[in-house]
Coordinates of C-alpha atoms and ligand atoms in Angstrom, one line a residue:
X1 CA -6.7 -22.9 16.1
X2 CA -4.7 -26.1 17.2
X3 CA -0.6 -26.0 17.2
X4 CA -1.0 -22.0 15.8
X5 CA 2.8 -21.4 15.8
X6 CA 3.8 -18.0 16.1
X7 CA 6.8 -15.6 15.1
X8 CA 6.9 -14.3 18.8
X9 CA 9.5 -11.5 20.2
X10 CA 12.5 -13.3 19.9
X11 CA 11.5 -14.0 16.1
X12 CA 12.0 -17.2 13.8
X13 CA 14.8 -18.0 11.6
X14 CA 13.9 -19.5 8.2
X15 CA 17.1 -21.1 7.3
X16 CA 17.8 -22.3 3.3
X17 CA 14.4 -21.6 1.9
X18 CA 14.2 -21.2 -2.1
X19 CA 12.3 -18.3 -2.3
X20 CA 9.6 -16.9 -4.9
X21 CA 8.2 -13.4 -4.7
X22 CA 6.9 -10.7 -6.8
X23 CA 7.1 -7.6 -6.0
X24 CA 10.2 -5.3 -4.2
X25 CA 9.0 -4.6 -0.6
X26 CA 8.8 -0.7 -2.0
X27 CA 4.9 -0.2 -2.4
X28 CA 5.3 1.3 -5.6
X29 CA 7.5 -0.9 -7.8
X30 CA 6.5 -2.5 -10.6
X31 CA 6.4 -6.3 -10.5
X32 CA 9.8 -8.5 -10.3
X33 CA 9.4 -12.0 -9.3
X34 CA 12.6 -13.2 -8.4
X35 CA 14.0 -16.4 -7.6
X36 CA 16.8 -16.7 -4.5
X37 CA 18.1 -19.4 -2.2
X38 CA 18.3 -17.3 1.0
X39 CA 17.3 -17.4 4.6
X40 CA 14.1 -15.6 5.8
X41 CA 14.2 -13.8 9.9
X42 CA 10.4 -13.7 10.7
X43 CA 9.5 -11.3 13.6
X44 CA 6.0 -10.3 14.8
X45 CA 3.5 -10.1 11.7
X46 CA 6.6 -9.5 9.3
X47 CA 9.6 -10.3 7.5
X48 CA 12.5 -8.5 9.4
X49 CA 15.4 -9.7 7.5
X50 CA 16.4 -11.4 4.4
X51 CA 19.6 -13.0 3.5
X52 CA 22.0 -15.4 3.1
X53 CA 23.9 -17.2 6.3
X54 CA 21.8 -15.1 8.7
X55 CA 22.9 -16.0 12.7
X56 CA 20.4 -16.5 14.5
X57 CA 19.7 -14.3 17.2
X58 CA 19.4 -15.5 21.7
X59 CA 16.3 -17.0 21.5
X60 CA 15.3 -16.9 18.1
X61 CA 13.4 -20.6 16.8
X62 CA 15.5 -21.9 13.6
X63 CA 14.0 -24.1 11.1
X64 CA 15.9 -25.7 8.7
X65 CA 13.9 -25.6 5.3
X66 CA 16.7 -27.6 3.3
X67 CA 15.4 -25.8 -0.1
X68 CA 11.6 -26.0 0.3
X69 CA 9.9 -23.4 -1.9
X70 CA 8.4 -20.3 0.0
X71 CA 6.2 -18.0 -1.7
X72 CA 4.3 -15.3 -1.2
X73 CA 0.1 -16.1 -0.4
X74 CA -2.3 -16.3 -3.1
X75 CA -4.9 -13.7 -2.8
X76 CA -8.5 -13.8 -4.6
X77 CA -9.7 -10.8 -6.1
X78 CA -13.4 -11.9 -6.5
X79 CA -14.7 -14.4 -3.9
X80 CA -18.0 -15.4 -2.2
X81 CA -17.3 -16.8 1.1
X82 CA -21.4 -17.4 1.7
X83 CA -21.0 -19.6 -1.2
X84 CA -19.3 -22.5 0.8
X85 CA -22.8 -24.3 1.5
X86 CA -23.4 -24.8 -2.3
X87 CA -20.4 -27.2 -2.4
X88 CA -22.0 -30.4 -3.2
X89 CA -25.6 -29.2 -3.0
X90 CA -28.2 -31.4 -4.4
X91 CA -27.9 -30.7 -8.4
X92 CA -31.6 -29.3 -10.0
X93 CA -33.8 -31.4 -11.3
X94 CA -33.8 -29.5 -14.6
X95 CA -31.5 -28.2 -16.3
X96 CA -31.2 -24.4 -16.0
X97 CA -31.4 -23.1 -19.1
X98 CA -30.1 -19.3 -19.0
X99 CA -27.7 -17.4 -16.2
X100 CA -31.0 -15.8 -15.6
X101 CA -32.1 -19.3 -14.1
X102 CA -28.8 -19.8 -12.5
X103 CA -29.4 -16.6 -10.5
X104 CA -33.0 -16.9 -10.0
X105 CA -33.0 -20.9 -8.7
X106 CA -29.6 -21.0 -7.0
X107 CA -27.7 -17.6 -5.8
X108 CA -30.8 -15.6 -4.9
X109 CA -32.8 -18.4 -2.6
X110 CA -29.1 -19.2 -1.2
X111 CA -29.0 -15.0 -0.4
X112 CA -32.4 -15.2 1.0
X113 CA -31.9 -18.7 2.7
X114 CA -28.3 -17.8 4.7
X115 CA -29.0 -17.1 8.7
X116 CA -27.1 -15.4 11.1
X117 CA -25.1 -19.2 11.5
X118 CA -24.9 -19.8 8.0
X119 CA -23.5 -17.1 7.3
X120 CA -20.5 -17.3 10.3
X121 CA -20.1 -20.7 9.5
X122 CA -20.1 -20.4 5.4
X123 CA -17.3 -17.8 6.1
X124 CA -15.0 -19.9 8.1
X125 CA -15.9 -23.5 5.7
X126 CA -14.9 -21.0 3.0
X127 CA -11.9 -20.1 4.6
X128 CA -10.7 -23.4 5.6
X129 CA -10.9 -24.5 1.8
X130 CA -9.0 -21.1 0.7
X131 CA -6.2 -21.4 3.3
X132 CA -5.7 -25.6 1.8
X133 CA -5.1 -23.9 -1.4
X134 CA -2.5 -21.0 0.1
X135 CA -5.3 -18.3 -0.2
X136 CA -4.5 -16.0 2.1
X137 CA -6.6 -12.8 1.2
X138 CA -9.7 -12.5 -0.7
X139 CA -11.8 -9.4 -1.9
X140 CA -15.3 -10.6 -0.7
X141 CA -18.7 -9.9 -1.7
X142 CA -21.1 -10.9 0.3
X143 CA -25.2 -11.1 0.1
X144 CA -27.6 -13.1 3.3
X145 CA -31.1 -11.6 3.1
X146 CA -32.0 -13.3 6.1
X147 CA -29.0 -11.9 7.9
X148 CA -27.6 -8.0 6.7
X149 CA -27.1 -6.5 10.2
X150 CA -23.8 -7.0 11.3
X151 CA -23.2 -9.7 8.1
X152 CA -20.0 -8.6 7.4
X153 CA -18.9 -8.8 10.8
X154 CA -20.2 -12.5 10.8
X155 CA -17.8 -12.8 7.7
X156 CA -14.9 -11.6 9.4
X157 CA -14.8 -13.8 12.8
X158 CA -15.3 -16.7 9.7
X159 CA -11.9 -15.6 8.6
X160 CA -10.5 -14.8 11.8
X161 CA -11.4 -18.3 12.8
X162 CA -8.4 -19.3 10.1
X163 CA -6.7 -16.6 10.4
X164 CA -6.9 -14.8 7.0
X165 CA -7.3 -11.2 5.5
X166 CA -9.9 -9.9 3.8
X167 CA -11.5 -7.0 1.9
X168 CA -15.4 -7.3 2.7
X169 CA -18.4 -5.7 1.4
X170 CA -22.1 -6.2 0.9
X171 CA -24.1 -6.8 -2.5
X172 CA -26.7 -3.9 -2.4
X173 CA -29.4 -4.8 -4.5
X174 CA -32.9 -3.6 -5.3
X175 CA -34.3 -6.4 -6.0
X176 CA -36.6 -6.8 -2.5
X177 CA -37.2 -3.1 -2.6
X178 CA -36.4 0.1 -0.9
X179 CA -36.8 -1.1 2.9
X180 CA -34.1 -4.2 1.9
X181 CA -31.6 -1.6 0.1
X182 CA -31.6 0.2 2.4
X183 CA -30.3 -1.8 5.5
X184 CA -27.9 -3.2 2.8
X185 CA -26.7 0.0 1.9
X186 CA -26.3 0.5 6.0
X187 CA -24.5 -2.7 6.6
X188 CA -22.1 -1.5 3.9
X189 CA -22.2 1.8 6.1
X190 CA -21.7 0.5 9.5
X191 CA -18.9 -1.9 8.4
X192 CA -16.7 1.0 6.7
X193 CA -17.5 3.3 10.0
X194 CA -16.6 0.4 12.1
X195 CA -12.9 -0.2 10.3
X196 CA -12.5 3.8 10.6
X197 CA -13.0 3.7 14.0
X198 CA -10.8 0.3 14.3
X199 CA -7.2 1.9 16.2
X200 CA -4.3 1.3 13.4
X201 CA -1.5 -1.0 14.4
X202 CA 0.5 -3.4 12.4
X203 CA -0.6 -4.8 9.3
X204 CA -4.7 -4.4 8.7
X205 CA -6.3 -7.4 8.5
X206 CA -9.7 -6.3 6.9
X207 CA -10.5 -3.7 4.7
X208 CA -14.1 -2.7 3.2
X209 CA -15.8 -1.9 -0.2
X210 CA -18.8 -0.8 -1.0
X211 CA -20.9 -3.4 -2.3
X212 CA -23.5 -3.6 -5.1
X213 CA -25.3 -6.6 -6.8
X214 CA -24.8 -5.7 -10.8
X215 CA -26.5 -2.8 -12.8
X216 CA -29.3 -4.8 -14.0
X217 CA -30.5 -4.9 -9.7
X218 CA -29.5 -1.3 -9.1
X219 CA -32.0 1.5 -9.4
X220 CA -30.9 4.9 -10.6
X221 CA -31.1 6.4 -7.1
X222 CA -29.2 3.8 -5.4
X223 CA -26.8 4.4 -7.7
X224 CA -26.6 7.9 -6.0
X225 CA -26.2 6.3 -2.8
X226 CA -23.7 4.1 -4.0
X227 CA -21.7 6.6 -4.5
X228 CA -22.1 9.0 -2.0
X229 CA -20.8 6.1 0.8
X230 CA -17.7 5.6 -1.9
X231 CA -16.8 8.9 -1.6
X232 CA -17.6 9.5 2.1
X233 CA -15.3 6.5 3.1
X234 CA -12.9 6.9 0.0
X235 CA -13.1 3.7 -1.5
X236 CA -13.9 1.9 -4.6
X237 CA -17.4 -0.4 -5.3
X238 CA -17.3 -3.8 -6.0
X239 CA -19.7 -5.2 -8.1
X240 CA -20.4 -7.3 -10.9
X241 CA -20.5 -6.2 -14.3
X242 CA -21.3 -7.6 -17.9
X243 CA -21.3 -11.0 -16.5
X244 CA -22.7 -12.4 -19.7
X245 CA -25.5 -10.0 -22.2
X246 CA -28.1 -10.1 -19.0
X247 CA -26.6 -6.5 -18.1
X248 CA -27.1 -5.0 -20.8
X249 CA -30.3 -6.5 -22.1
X250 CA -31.6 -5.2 -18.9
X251 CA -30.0 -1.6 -19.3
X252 CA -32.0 -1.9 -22.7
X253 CA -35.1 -2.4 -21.6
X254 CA -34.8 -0.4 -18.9
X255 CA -34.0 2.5 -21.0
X256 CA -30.4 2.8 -19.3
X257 CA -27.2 3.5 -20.5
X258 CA -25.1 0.4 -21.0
X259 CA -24.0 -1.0 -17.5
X260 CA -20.6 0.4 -17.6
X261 CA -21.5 3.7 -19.4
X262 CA -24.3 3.9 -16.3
X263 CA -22.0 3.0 -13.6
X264 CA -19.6 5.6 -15.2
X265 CA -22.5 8.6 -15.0
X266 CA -22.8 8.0 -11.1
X267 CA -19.3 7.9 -10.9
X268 CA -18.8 4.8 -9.8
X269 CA -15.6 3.9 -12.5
X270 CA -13.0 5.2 -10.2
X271 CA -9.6 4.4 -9.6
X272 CA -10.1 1.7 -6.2
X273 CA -13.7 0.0 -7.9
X274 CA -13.6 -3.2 -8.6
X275 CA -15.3 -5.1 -11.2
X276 CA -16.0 -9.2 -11.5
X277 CA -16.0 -10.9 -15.2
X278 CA -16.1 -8.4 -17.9
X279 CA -17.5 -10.8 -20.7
X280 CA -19.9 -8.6 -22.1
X281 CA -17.9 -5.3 -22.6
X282 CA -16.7 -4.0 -26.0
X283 CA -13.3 -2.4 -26.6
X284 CA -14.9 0.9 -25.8
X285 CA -15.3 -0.3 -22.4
X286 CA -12.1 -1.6 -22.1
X287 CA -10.8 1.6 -22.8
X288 CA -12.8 3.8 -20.4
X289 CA -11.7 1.0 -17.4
X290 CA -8.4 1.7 -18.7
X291 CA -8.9 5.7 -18.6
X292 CA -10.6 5.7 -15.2
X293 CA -7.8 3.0 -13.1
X294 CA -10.4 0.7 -12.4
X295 CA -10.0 -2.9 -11.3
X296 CA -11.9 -5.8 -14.0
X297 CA -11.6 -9.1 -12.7
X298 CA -11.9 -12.6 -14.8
X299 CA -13.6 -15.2 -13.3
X300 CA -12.9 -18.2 -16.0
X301 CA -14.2 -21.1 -14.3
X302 CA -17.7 -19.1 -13.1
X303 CA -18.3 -18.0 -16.7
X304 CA -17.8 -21.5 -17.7
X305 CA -19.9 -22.8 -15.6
X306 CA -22.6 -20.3 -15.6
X307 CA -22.7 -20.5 -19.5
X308 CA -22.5 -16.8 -19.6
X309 CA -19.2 -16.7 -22.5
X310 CA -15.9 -15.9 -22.5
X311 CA -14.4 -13.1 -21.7
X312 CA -12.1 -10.8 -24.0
X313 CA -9.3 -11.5 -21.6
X314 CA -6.7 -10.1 -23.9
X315 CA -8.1 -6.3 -24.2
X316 CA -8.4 -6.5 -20.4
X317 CA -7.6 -3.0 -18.7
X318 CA -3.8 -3.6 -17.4
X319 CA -5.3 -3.4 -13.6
X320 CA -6.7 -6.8 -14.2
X321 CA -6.9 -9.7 -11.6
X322 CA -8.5 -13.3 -11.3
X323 CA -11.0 -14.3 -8.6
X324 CA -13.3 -18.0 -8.2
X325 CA -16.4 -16.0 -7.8
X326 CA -18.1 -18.6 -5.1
X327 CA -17.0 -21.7 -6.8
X328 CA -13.6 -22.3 -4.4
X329 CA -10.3 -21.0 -3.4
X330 CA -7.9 -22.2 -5.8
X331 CA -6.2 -19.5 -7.4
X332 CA -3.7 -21.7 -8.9
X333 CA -6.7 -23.5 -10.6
X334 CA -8.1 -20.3 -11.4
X335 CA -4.8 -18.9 -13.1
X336 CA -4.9 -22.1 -15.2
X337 CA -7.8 -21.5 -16.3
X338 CA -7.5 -18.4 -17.1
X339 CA -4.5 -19.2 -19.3
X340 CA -5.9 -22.3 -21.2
X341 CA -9.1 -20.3 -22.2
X342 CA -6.9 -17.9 -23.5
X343 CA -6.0 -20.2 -26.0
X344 CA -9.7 -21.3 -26.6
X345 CA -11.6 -19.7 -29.6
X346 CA -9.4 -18.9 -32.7
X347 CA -8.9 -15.1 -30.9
X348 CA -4.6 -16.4 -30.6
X349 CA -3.5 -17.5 -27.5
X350 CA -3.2 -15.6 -24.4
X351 CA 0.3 -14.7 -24.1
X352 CA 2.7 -15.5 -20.9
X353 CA 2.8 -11.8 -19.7
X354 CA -1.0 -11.6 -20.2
X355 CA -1.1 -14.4 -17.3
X356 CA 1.1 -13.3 -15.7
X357 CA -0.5 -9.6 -15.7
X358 CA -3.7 -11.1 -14.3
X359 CA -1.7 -12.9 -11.6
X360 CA 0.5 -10.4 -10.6
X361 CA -2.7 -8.1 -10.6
X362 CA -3.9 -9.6 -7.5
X363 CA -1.4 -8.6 -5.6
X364 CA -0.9 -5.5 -7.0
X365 CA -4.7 -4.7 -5.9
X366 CA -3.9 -6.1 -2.6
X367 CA -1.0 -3.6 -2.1
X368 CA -3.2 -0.8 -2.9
X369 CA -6.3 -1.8 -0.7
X370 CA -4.6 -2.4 2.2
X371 CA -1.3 0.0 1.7
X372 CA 0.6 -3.3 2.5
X373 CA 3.7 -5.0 0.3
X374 CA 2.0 -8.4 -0.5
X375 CA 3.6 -10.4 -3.2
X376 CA 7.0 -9.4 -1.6
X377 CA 8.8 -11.4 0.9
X378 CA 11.3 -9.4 1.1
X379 CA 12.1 -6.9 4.7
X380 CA 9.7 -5.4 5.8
X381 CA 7.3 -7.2 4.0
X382 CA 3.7 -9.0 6.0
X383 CA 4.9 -12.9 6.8
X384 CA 1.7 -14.2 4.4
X385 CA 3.5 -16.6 2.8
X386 CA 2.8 -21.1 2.1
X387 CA 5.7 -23.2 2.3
X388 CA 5.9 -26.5 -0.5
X389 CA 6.6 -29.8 0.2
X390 CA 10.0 -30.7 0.0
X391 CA 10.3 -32.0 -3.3
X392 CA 10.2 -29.7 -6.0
X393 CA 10.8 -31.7 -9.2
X394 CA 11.8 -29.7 -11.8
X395 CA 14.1 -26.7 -11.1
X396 CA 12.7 -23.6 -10.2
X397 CA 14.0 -20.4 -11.3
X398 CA 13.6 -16.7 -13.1
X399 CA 13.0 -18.4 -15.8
X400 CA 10.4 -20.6 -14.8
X401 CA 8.6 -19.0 -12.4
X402 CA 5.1 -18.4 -14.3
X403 CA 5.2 -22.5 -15.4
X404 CA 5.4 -23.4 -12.2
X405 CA 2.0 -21.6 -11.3
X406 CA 0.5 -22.7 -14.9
X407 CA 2.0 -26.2 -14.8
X408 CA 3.1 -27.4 -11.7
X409 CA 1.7 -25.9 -8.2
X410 CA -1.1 -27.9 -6.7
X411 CA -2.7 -27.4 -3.1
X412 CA -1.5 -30.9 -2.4
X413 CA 2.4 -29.2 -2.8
X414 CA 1.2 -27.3 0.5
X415 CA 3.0 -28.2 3.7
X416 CA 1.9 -24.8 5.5
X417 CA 0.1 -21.3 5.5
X418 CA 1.4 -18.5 7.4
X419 CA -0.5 -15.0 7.7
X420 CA 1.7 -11.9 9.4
X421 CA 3.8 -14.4 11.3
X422 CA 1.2 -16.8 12.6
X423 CA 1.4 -20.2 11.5
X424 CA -2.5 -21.0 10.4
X425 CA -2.6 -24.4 8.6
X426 CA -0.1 -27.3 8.2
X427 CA -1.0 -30.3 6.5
X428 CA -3.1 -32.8 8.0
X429 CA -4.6 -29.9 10.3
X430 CA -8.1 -30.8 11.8
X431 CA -10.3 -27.6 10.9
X432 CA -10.9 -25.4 13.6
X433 CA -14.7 -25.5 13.0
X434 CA -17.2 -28.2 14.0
X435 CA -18.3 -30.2 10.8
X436 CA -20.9 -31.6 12.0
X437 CA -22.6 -27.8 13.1
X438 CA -21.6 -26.5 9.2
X439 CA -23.9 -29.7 8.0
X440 CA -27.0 -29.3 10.3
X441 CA -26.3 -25.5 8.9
X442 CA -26.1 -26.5 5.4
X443 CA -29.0 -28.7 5.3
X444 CA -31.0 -26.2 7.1
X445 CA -30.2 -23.9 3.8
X446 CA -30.7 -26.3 1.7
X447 CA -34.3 -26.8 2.8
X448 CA -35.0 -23.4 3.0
X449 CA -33.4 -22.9 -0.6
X450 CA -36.8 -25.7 -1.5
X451 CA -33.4 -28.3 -2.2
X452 CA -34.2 -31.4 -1.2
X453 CA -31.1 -31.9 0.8
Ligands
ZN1 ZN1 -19.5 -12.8 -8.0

């Protein structure tokens, strides 16, 4: 990437930065976001020092911040990178009546349509719009029919192209049969082998998940499977789940248990799995995510969109996260969202530590993923963190902390991204990609989806 700035040996000296963070650096402390005027000593991929009136060192770059805002990256706990080329895609003709129709006219010809460069360059477009909203990590979930072998790989040079983290995994489905299962159950395979096999040093940039579509597209022995590659790599699924009543109708006429009740006899509600949207559970449900540790993620703006209904944010399980499921990056967007459907509906309004549970979340799941102290910025801590513009106008403190992310933080606020020391996007950066290649790329999926792009 152009003008990349790096925290090289002889380190970088962040001088009178107002800082936000989270979390203590300690992996296993409970949230405390805390607000402190102090200088920051970057060195390699992390934060070496913390403090006020630090000297800098022979050699060491100092910058001057003069109270600028610095704050930990936003990560996205649900995201579709391959989903980039559906920004701004021609709309249908017809309106789509049901989710059902959402899935079977949009995401599933998209799945089928992405090649081996749509899917690269859907990963890196996708990244270059998270890293202009400070997204700096995202939990991925990936499906390209056309493309499964070495997909995820594909994913990962599109975020290594910005320069971000990510957790990747691949959508098994049934839906094209045994034969298509099963190389997506071995491209979730092949990835996880590959990160084992990937030498450990400094912070992990990529971790993997196994990957499955929803219960309604799983058959009761890939369910099996599912969980015998969780277990063999030790990690969680991620999948969809109750994402309006389409799960469960299915499970019904199926002759299934409930999705989560199913997923739950496979053993696939673990502590590490990782569920997106949640609408249609009942308390029940809530309780057994609760029971078992795992993740349930609210996707506010998708369900909105998708006309699937709201979700029960307030009996969410306390692991609980956000994530844009496809539609962009913005976590501050998402957040706000999140927060003023809370107050939608006559079911009371979401409180403040609700919102801030499903924020802090994130980060939380980040920490645990990748065995890594996001959300802190304190020593010892990675160097993800975006830097505001240098007018923040209304005082920022303890006290405020959560308003500023409902009320106040835009992506516009952004003046740079850094990621374990790197510098990897200032405003009014060029994007490191060609535009003109991700539109011959996107029109070519367009056509292929039957669009008429
Ligand atoms: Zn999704």
């Amino acid at each position: 990437m152009n003008d990349r700035d790096a925290a090289a040996a002889q380190g970088l000296l962040l001088k009178n930065a107002l800082v936000l963070d989270y979390f203590p650096v300690a992996l296993d402390a409970a949230p405390r976001p805390r607000v402190v005027r102090t200088d920051l000593r970057l060195r390699g991929e992390r934060i070496v020092e913390r403090g006020a009136d630090l000297v800098p060192g022979p050699g060491e770059d100092v910058r001057d911040l003069r109270g600028v805002t610095v704050l930990p990256g936003n990560v996205n706990a649900h995201a579709h990178l391959y989903a980039a080329m559906l920004a701004g895609m021609p709309l249908a003709g017809r309106r789509l009546e049901s989710f059902a129709d959402i899935l079977t006219e949009i995401w599933w010809p998209l799945d089928r349509s992405l090649d081996t460069e749509a899917v690269g360059l859907s990963a890196a477009a996708g990244a270059w719009d998270a890293v202009r909203c400070g997204t700096t990590l995202l939990f991925d979930h990936h499906a390209s029919l056309a493309c499964v072998d070495g997909a995820l790989d594909l994913v990962e040079q599109g975020l290594e192209t910005i320069g971000l983290r990510g957790c990747l995994s691949y959508e098994v489905t049934d839906r094209g049969g045994k034969g298509q299962r099963d190389v997506t159950l071995q491209e979730n395979e092949r990835y996880l082998q590959k990160l084992s096999d990937r030498p450990d040093h400094g912070v992990a940039r990529y971790r993997g998940l196994v990957g499955g579509h929803a219960s309604f597209t799983l058959e009761d022995r890939t369910l099996e499977l599912l969980e015998g590659l969780c277990s063999r790599y030790g990690v969680g699924l991620h999948a969809h789940l109750g994402e309006g009543a389409t799960d469960r109708e299915v499970s019904r006429d199926r002759g299934w248990k409930d999705p989560l009740a199913r997923l739950d006899s496979y053993g696939l509600v673990r502590r590490g799995s990782l569920f997106a949207h949640g609408v249609d559970l009942s308390p029940l449900d809530m309780q057994l995510l609760e029971e078992k540790g795992a993740w349930l993620i609210h996707c506010g703006r998708s369900n909105m969109n998708n006309g699937v209904g709201r979700a029960p944010v307030d009996r969410f399980p306390q692991r609980c996260g956000i994530g844009t499921d496809g539609l962009d990056d913005n976590m501050w967007g998402e957040l706000r969202t999140t927060y003023f459907r809370g107050h939608e509906g006559g079911r009371g309004p979401l409180s403040h530590a609700d919102a801030a549970r499903f924020w802090l979340g994130n980060y939380a799941l980040a920490r645990e993923v990748f065995g890594e102290p996001f959300g802190s910025l304190d020593a010892g801590a990675p160097a993800d963190l975006i830097v505001l513009h240098n007018f923040q106008k209304t005082p920022l403190s303890e006290d405020t902390w959560l308003s500023h992310l409902l009320t106040d933080f835009h992506p516009w606020d952004i003046q740079e991204v850094w990621v374990g020391g790197r510098r990897v996007y200032r405003s009014g950066d060029e994007p490191p990609i060609d535009p003109a290649a991700v539109q011959a790329s996107a029109a070519r999926v367009w056509r292929s989806m039957g669009l008429d792009g």
